[in-house]
PDB file of C-alpha atoms in Angstrom:
ATOM      1  CA  MET A 609      57.898 -74.611 -59.639  1.00  0.00           C
ATOM      2  CA  GLU A 610      59.468 -77.662 -60.841  1.00  0.00           C
ATOM      3  CA  ALA A 611      62.682 -77.136 -58.775  1.00  0.00           C
ATOM      4  CA  LEU A 612      60.561 -76.341 -55.901  1.00  0.00           C
ATOM      5  CA  ASN A 613      58.864 -79.853 -56.585  1.00  0.00           C
ATOM      6  CA  HIS A 614      62.012 -81.555 -56.676  1.00  0.00           C
ATOM      7  CA  THR A 615      63.433 -79.619 -53.463  1.00  0.00           C
ATOM      8  CA  LEU A 616      60.066 -80.773 -51.555  1.00  0.00           C
ATOM      9  CA  PHE A 617      60.411 -84.360 -53.036  1.00  0.00           C
ATOM     10  CA  LEU A 618      64.097 -84.865 -51.797  1.00  0.00           C
ATOM     11  CA  TRP A 619      63.050 -83.433 -48.351  1.00  0.00           C
ATOM     12  CA  ILE A 620      60.152 -86.006 -47.824  1.00  0.00           C
ATOM     13  CA  ASN A 621      61.446 -88.970 -49.813  1.00  0.00           C
ATOM     14  CA  ALA A 622      62.977 -92.069 -47.877  1.00  0.00           C
ATOM     15  CA  THR A 623      66.469 -93.197 -48.420  1.00  0.00           C
ATOM     16  CA  GLN A 624      68.382 -96.377 -47.954  1.00  0.00           C
ATOM     17  CA  ASP A 625      69.009 -95.182 -44.414  1.00  0.00           C
ATOM     18  CA  SER A 626      65.509 -94.709 -43.332  1.00  0.00           C
ATOM     19  CA  PRO A 627      64.150 -97.071 -40.790  1.00  0.00           C
ATOM     20  CA  GLN A 628      62.247-100.151 -42.153  1.00  0.00           C
ATOM     21  CA  TRP A 629      59.380 -99.883 -39.777  1.00  0.00           C
ATOM     22  CA  LEU A 630      58.610 -96.294 -41.050  1.00  0.00           C
ATOM     23  CA  ILE A 631      58.833 -97.587 -44.615  1.00  0.00           C
ATOM     24  CA  SER A 632      56.360-100.434 -43.592  1.00  0.00           C
ATOM     25  CA  LEU A 633      53.908 -97.928 -41.981  1.00  0.00           C
ATOM     26  CA  ALA A 634      54.018 -95.687 -45.115  1.00  0.00           C
ATOM     27  CA  THR A 635      53.547 -98.582 -47.395  1.00  0.00           C
ATOM     28  CA  PHE A 636      50.430 -99.653 -45.246  1.00  0.00           C
ATOM     29  CA  ILE A 637      49.055 -96.027 -45.398  1.00  0.00           C
ATOM     30  CA  ALA A 638      50.023 -95.796 -49.174  1.00  0.00           C
ATOM     31  CA  LYS A 639      48.239 -98.890 -50.196  1.00  0.00           C
ATOM     32  CA  ASP A 640      45.349 -99.766 -47.432  1.00  0.00           C
ATOM     33  CA  VAL A 641      44.166 -96.619 -45.837  1.00  0.00           C
ATOM     34  CA  ILE A 642      42.286 -95.414 -49.100  1.00  0.00           C
ATOM     35  CA  ALA A 643      39.790 -98.195 -48.372  1.00  0.00           C
ATOM     36  CA  ILE A 644      38.173 -95.924 -45.582  1.00  0.00           C
ATOM     37  CA  VAL A 645      36.437 -94.131 -48.807  1.00  0.00           C
ATOM     38  CA  PRO A 646      34.172 -97.194 -50.020  1.00  0.00           C
ATOM     39  CA  LEU A 647      33.835 -98.497 -46.502  1.00  0.00           C
ATOM     40  CA  LEU A 648      32.370 -95.031 -45.197  1.00  0.00           C
ATOM     41  CA  ILE A 649      30.290 -94.700 -48.285  1.00  0.00           C
ATOM     42  CA  VAL A 650      28.395 -97.993 -47.815  1.00  0.00           C
ATOM     43  CA  ALA A 651      28.252 -97.671 -44.041  1.00  0.00           C
ATOM     44  CA  LEU A 652      26.709 -94.231 -44.436  1.00  0.00           C
ATOM     45  CA  TRP A 653      24.126 -95.609 -46.912  1.00  0.00           C
ATOM     46  CA  LEU A 654      23.056 -98.586 -45.040  1.00  0.00           C
ATOM     47  CA  TRP A 655      23.051 -97.577 -41.591  1.00  0.00           C
ATOM     48  CA  GLY A 656      22.419 -94.703 -39.216  1.00  0.00           C
ATOM     49  CA  PRO A 657      19.795 -93.035 -37.034  1.00  0.00           C
ATOM     50  CA  ARG A 658      16.454 -92.881 -38.830  1.00  0.00           C
ATOM     51  CA  ASP A 659      16.181 -89.211 -38.659  1.00  0.00           C
ATOM     52  CA  GLN A 660      19.605 -88.840 -40.288  1.00  0.00           C
ATOM     53  CA  LEU A 661      19.536 -91.428 -42.764  1.00  0.00           C
ATOM     54  CA  GLU A 662      17.955 -89.083 -45.676  1.00  0.00           C
ATOM     55  CA  SER A 663      20.840 -86.520 -45.317  1.00  0.00           C
ATOM     56  CA  GLN A 664      23.574 -89.278 -45.171  1.00  0.00           C
ATOM     57  CA  ARG A 665      22.158 -90.686 -48.321  1.00  0.00           C
ATOM     58  CA  ALA A 666      22.277 -87.487 -49.867  1.00  0.00           C
ATOM     59  CA  LEU A 667      25.704 -86.864 -48.759  1.00  0.00           C
ATOM     60  CA  VAL A 668      26.632 -90.250 -50.397  1.00  0.00           C
ATOM     61  CA  LEU A 669      25.312 -89.472 -53.669  1.00  0.00           C
ATOM     62  CA  LYS A 670      26.720 -85.936 -53.860  1.00  0.00           C
ATOM     63  CA  THR A 671      30.059 -87.331 -52.523  1.00  0.00           C
ATOM     64  CA  GLY A 672      29.915 -90.013 -55.305  1.00  0.00           C
ATOM     65  CA  MET A 673      29.135 -87.438 -57.904  1.00  0.00           C
ATOM     66  CA  ALA A 674      32.016 -85.259 -56.831  1.00  0.00           C
ATOM     67  CA  LEU A 675      34.502 -88.583 -56.969  1.00  0.00           C
ATOM     68  CA  LEU A 676      33.295 -89.219 -60.382  1.00  0.00           C
ATOM     69  CA  TYR A 677      33.861 -85.663 -61.539  1.00  0.00           C
ATOM     70  CA  ALA A 678      37.249 -85.516 -59.696  1.00  0.00           C
ATOM     71  CA  LEU A 679      38.525 -88.861 -61.428  1.00  0.00           C
ATOM     72  CA  SER A 680      37.179 -87.312 -64.619  1.00  0.00           C
ATOM     73  CA  ILE A 681      39.080 -84.249 -64.388  1.00  0.00           C
ATOM     74  CA  SER A 682      42.147 -85.852 -63.040  1.00  0.00           C
ATOM     75  CA  TRP A 683      42.331 -88.213 -66.191  1.00  0.00           C
ATOM     76  CA  CYS A 684      41.844 -85.170 -68.712  1.00  0.00           C
ATOM     77  CA  VAL A 685      44.591 -83.245 -66.719  1.00  0.00           C
ATOM     78  CA  GLY A 686      46.843 -86.215 -66.963  1.00  0.00           C
ATOM     79  CA  GLN A 687      46.371 -86.530 -70.813  1.00  0.00           C
ATOM     80  CA  LEU A 688      46.772 -82.915 -71.479  1.00  0.00           C
ATOM     81  CA  LEU A 689      49.707 -82.248 -69.033  1.00  0.00           C
ATOM     82  CA  PRO A 690      51.494 -85.650 -68.776  1.00  0.00           C
ATOM     83  CA  HIS A 691      54.260 -85.701 -66.097  1.00  0.00           C
ATOM     84  CA  PRO A 692      56.644 -88.731 -65.210  1.00  0.00           C
ATOM     85  CA  ARG A 693      56.787 -90.255 -61.970  1.00  0.00           C
ATOM     86  CA  PRO A 694      60.248 -89.407 -59.925  1.00  0.00           C
ATOM     87  CA  PHE A 695      61.380 -93.238 -60.454  1.00  0.00           C
ATOM     88  CA  ALA A 696      60.547 -93.116 -64.202  1.00  0.00           C
ATOM     89  CA  ILE A 697      63.323 -90.283 -64.415  1.00  0.00           C
ATOM     90  CA  GLY A 698      65.620 -92.024 -61.903  1.00  0.00           C
ATOM     91  CA  PHE A 699      65.079 -89.252 -59.270  1.00  0.00           C
ATOM     92  CA  GLY A 700      65.171 -90.132 -55.689  1.00  0.00           C
ATOM     93  CA  HIS A 701      64.381 -93.749 -54.037  1.00  0.00           C
ATOM     94  CA  GLN A 702      61.583 -96.007 -54.925  1.00  0.00           C
ATOM     95  CA  PHE A 703      60.085 -98.446 -52.264  1.00  0.00           C
ATOM     96  CA  LEU A 704      56.641 -99.187 -53.776  1.00  0.00           C
ATOM     97  CA  SER A 705      55.830-100.939 -56.968  1.00  0.00           C
ATOM     98  CA  HIS A 706      53.936 -98.801 -59.536  1.00  0.00           C
ATOM     99  CA  ALA A 707      53.485 -98.489 -62.959  1.00  0.00           C
ATOM    100  CA  ALA A 708      55.502 -95.858 -64.756  1.00  0.00           C
ATOM    101  CA  ASP A 709      52.500 -93.958 -65.902  1.00  0.00           C
ATOM    102  CA  ASP A 710      51.665 -90.366 -65.340  1.00  0.00           C
ATOM    103  CA  SER A 711      51.795 -89.101 -61.781  1.00  0.00           C
ATOM    104  CA  TYR A 712      49.714 -85.506 -62.209  1.00  0.00           C
ATOM    105  CA  PRO A 713      47.502 -85.316 -60.476  1.00  0.00           C
ATOM    106  CA  SER A 714      47.413 -88.312 -58.003  1.00  0.00           C
ATOM    107  CA  ASP A 715      44.602 -90.481 -58.179  1.00  0.00           C
ATOM    108  CA  HIS A 716      44.816 -91.416 -54.308  1.00  0.00           C
ATOM    109  CA  GLY A 717      45.179 -87.727 -53.542  1.00  0.00           C
ATOM    110  CA  THR A 718      42.348 -86.910 -55.848  1.00  0.00           C
ATOM    111  CA  THR A 719      40.039 -89.469 -54.272  1.00  0.00           C
ATOM    112  CA  ILE A 720      40.787 -88.917 -50.456  1.00  0.00           C
ATOM    113  CA  PHE A 721      40.936 -85.110 -50.627  1.00  0.00           C
ATOM    114  CA  THR A 722      37.793 -85.044 -52.685  1.00  0.00           C
ATOM    115  CA  PHE A 723      36.210 -87.291 -50.079  1.00  0.00           C
ATOM    116  CA  ALA A 724      37.598 -84.973 -47.202  1.00  0.00           C
ATOM    117  CA  LEU A 725      36.265 -81.738 -48.878  1.00  0.00           C
ATOM    118  CA  ALA A 726      33.078 -83.336 -49.354  1.00  0.00           C
ATOM    119  CA  PHE A 727      32.515 -84.295 -45.731  1.00  0.00           C
ATOM    120  CA  ILE A 728      33.836 -80.502 -44.688  1.00  0.00           C
ATOM    121  CA  PHE A 729      31.335 -78.877 -46.973  1.00  0.00           C
ATOM    122  CA  TRP A 730      28.326 -81.093 -46.552  1.00  0.00           C
ATOM    123  CA  HIS A 731      28.703 -83.260 -43.316  1.00  0.00           C
ATOM    124  CA  ARG A 732      30.495 -81.892 -40.323  1.00  0.00           C
ATOM    125  CA  LEU A 733      33.598 -79.890 -40.113  1.00  0.00           C
ATOM    126  CA  TRP A 734      35.428 -82.403 -37.541  1.00  0.00           C
ATOM    127  CA  SER A 735      34.769 -85.359 -39.972  1.00  0.00           C
ATOM    128  CA  GLY A 736      36.098 -83.662 -42.763  1.00  0.00           C
ATOM    129  CA  VAL A 737      39.074 -82.441 -40.960  1.00  0.00           C
ATOM    130  CA  LEU A 738      39.881 -85.715 -39.708  1.00  0.00           C
ATOM    131  CA  LEU A 739      39.643 -87.148 -43.319  1.00  0.00           C
ATOM    132  CA  LEU A 740      41.791 -84.250 -44.496  1.00  0.00           C
ATOM    133  CA  VAL A 741      44.379 -85.538 -41.829  1.00  0.00           C
ATOM    134  CA  ILE A 742      44.186 -89.073 -43.139  1.00  0.00           C
ATOM    135  CA  GLY A 743      44.443 -87.424 -46.778  1.00  0.00           C
ATOM    136  CA  SER A 744      47.530 -85.775 -45.714  1.00  0.00           C
ATOM    137  CA  ALA A 745      49.128 -89.230 -44.386  1.00  0.00           C
ATOM    138  CA  ILE A 746      48.254 -90.863 -47.592  1.00  0.00           C
ATOM    139  CA  ALA A 747      49.813 -88.021 -49.588  1.00  0.00           C
ATOM    140  CA  TRP A 748      52.937 -88.011 -47.479  1.00  0.00           C
ATOM    141  CA  SER A 749      53.270 -91.832 -47.703  1.00  0.00           C
ATOM    142  CA  ARG A 750      53.373 -91.863 -51.561  1.00  0.00           C
ATOM    143  CA  VAL A 751      55.859 -89.234 -51.813  1.00  0.00           C
ATOM    144  CA  TYR A 752      57.930 -90.827 -49.064  1.00  0.00           C
ATOM    145  CA  LEU A 753      57.886 -93.915 -50.879  1.00  0.00           C
ATOM    146  CA  GLY A 754      59.013 -92.380 -54.173  1.00  0.00           C
ATOM    147  CA  VAL A 755      55.887 -92.739 -56.554  1.00  0.00           C
ATOM    148  CA  HIS A 756      54.605 -89.244 -56.436  1.00  0.00           C
ATOM    149  CA  TRP A 757      55.739 -85.655 -56.512  1.00  0.00           C
ATOM    150  CA  PRO A 758      54.514 -83.361 -53.824  1.00  0.00           C
ATOM    151  CA  MET A 759      52.657 -81.080 -56.664  1.00  0.00           C
ATOM    152  CA  ASP A 760      50.843 -84.203 -57.422  1.00  0.00           C
ATOM    153  CA  MET A 761      49.060 -84.085 -54.187  1.00  0.00           C
ATOM    154  CA  LEU A 762      48.536 -80.488 -54.339  1.00  0.00           C
ATOM    155  CA  GLY A 763      46.844 -80.971 -57.745  1.00  0.00           C
ATOM    156  CA  GLY A 764      44.647 -83.712 -56.126  1.00  0.00           C
ATOM    157  CA  PHE A 765      43.501 -81.318 -53.689  1.00  0.00           C
ATOM    158  CA  LEU A 766      42.721 -78.573 -56.160  1.00  0.00           C
ATOM    159  CA  VAL A 767      40.843 -81.125 -58.492  1.00  0.00           C
ATOM    160  CA  GLY A 768      38.903 -82.202 -55.357  1.00  0.00           C
ATOM    161  CA  LEU A 769      37.810 -78.631 -54.638  1.00  0.00           C
ATOM    162  CA  LEU A 770      36.711 -78.091 -58.503  1.00  0.00           C
ATOM    163  CA  ALA A 771      34.782 -81.618 -58.374  1.00  0.00           C
ATOM    164  CA  CYS A 772      32.997 -80.617 -55.228  1.00  0.00           C
ATOM    165  CA  LEU A 773      31.654 -77.378 -56.939  1.00  0.00           C
ATOM    166  CA  ALA A 774      30.728 -79.125 -59.954  1.00  0.00           C
ATOM    167  CA  SER A 775      28.864 -81.677 -57.790  1.00  0.00           C
ATOM    168  CA  HIS A 776      27.017 -78.985 -55.567  1.00  0.00           C
ATOM    169  CA  MET A 777      25.951 -77.260 -58.822  1.00  0.00           C
ATOM    170  CA  ALA A 778      24.733 -80.355 -60.416  1.00  0.00           C
ATOM    171  CA  TRP A 779      22.738 -81.325 -57.134  1.00  0.00           C
ATOM    172  CA  GLN A 780      20.765 -78.137 -57.612  1.00  0.00           C
ATOM    173  CA  LEU A 781      19.598 -79.419 -61.004  1.00  0.00           C
ATOM    174  CA  TYR A 782      18.793 -83.100 -60.606  1.00  0.00           C
ATOM    175  CA  GLY A 783      20.105 -84.157 -57.116  1.00  0.00           C
ATOM    176  CA  GLU A 784      16.574 -84.900 -55.448  1.00  0.00           C
ATOM    177  CA  ARG A 785      15.389 -86.690 -58.531  1.00  0.00           C
ATOM    178  CA  MET A 786      18.460 -88.819 -58.432  1.00  0.00           C
ATOM    179  CA  LEU A 787      18.174 -89.522 -54.599  1.00  0.00           C
ATOM    180  CA  ALA A 788      14.442 -90.567 -55.119  1.00  0.00           C
ATOM    181  CA  PHE A 789      15.437 -92.746 -58.113  1.00  0.00           C
ATOM    182  CA  THR A 790      18.374 -94.557 -56.052  1.00  0.00           C
ATOM    183  CA  HIS A 791      16.185 -95.156 -53.148  1.00  0.00           C
ATOM    184  CA  GLN A 792      13.640 -97.063 -55.444  1.00  0.00           C
ATOM    185  CA  VAL A 793      16.691 -99.129 -57.006  1.00  0.00           C
ATOM    186  CA  TYR A 794      17.892 -99.660 -53.547  1.00  0.00           C
ATOM    187  CA  ARG A 795      14.699-100.978 -52.091  1.00  0.00           C
ATOM    188  CA  ALA A 796      14.155-103.111 -55.160  1.00  0.00           C
ATOM    189  CA  LEU A 797      17.466-104.963 -54.976  1.00  0.00           C
ATOM    190  CA  PHE A 798      17.913-105.235 -51.185  1.00  0.00           C
ATOM    191  CA  ALA A 799      14.313-106.023 -50.364  1.00  0.00           C
ATOM    192  CA  MET A 800      15.213-109.132 -48.576  1.00  0.00           C
ATOM    193  CA  PRO A 801      18.002-107.729 -46.013  1.00  0.00           C
ATOM    194  CA  ILE A 802      15.895-104.666 -45.388  1.00  0.00           C
ATOM    195  CA  LYS A 803      12.716-106.670 -44.467  1.00  0.00           C
ATOM    196  CA  LYS A 804      15.118-108.718 -42.109  1.00  0.00           C
ATOM    197  CA  GLY A 805      16.140-105.328 -40.427  1.00  0.00           C
ATOM    198  CA  TRP A 806      19.910-105.943 -41.498  1.00  0.00           C
ATOM    199  CA  ILE A 807      20.006-102.652 -43.111  1.00  0.00           C
ATOM    200  CA  ARG A 808      17.873 -99.427 -42.995  1.00  0.00           C
ATOM    201  CA  GLU A 809      15.213 -98.956 -45.570  1.00  0.00           C
TER     202      GLU A 809
END
C-alpha cells in the first residue's frame, strides 16, 4: 500500500518544471476554496425560502455534527497511526509551506468530503456531487503541492463516511431537541437583525 501511495504521489506531485500558473492555481485551491464550507453553512442557516428554512437548518446541524465527529475521528487516527508528510522525509517537491505534522488523514480532505457526503445524503444529489468535485480538486491540489499523500485524501473520505453515519444515528436520538434549542438561542442572539428582516427568523 505504501508503494502505491508513493507511486501515485510522484504521478501527481508538481516538479520544478511544472508551469507557474498551475502551481498558483493549485495554491489558491489548496488554501482558499475550503472557505466554501463555513460560507455555505452560514448562508443556509440565515437565508432561504420560508418553506425550506426548517430543512436547511436541520441540514446545517446534521452537517455540523458530522464535521465534529469527522475531525475528532481524524485526530484520533492521526495519534494512533502517525504518518509523516512527503516533504518531512524528503520525498517529492514541496510548493506550499506547512508544518511537518502528521499527514493521515488530511484535515482538509476530511472536512470537504464530510461536507460533500452530507449534502449527498441529506440535501440534493447534484449539490453533493458538485461539492465532491470541489473536494477532489482540493485533494489534488494538496498532493500536487507536496504536502499530502494520495492515501491521506482517501482516509479523509472514509472518515467522512463514518462521521455522516455517526451523525445520522445521533440525530435520531436528540436531533429535533437540538434543533429546537438552537432556534431559541438564535432568536435571542439575533433578535435585532431578525426584526429588521436582514435574516430569517
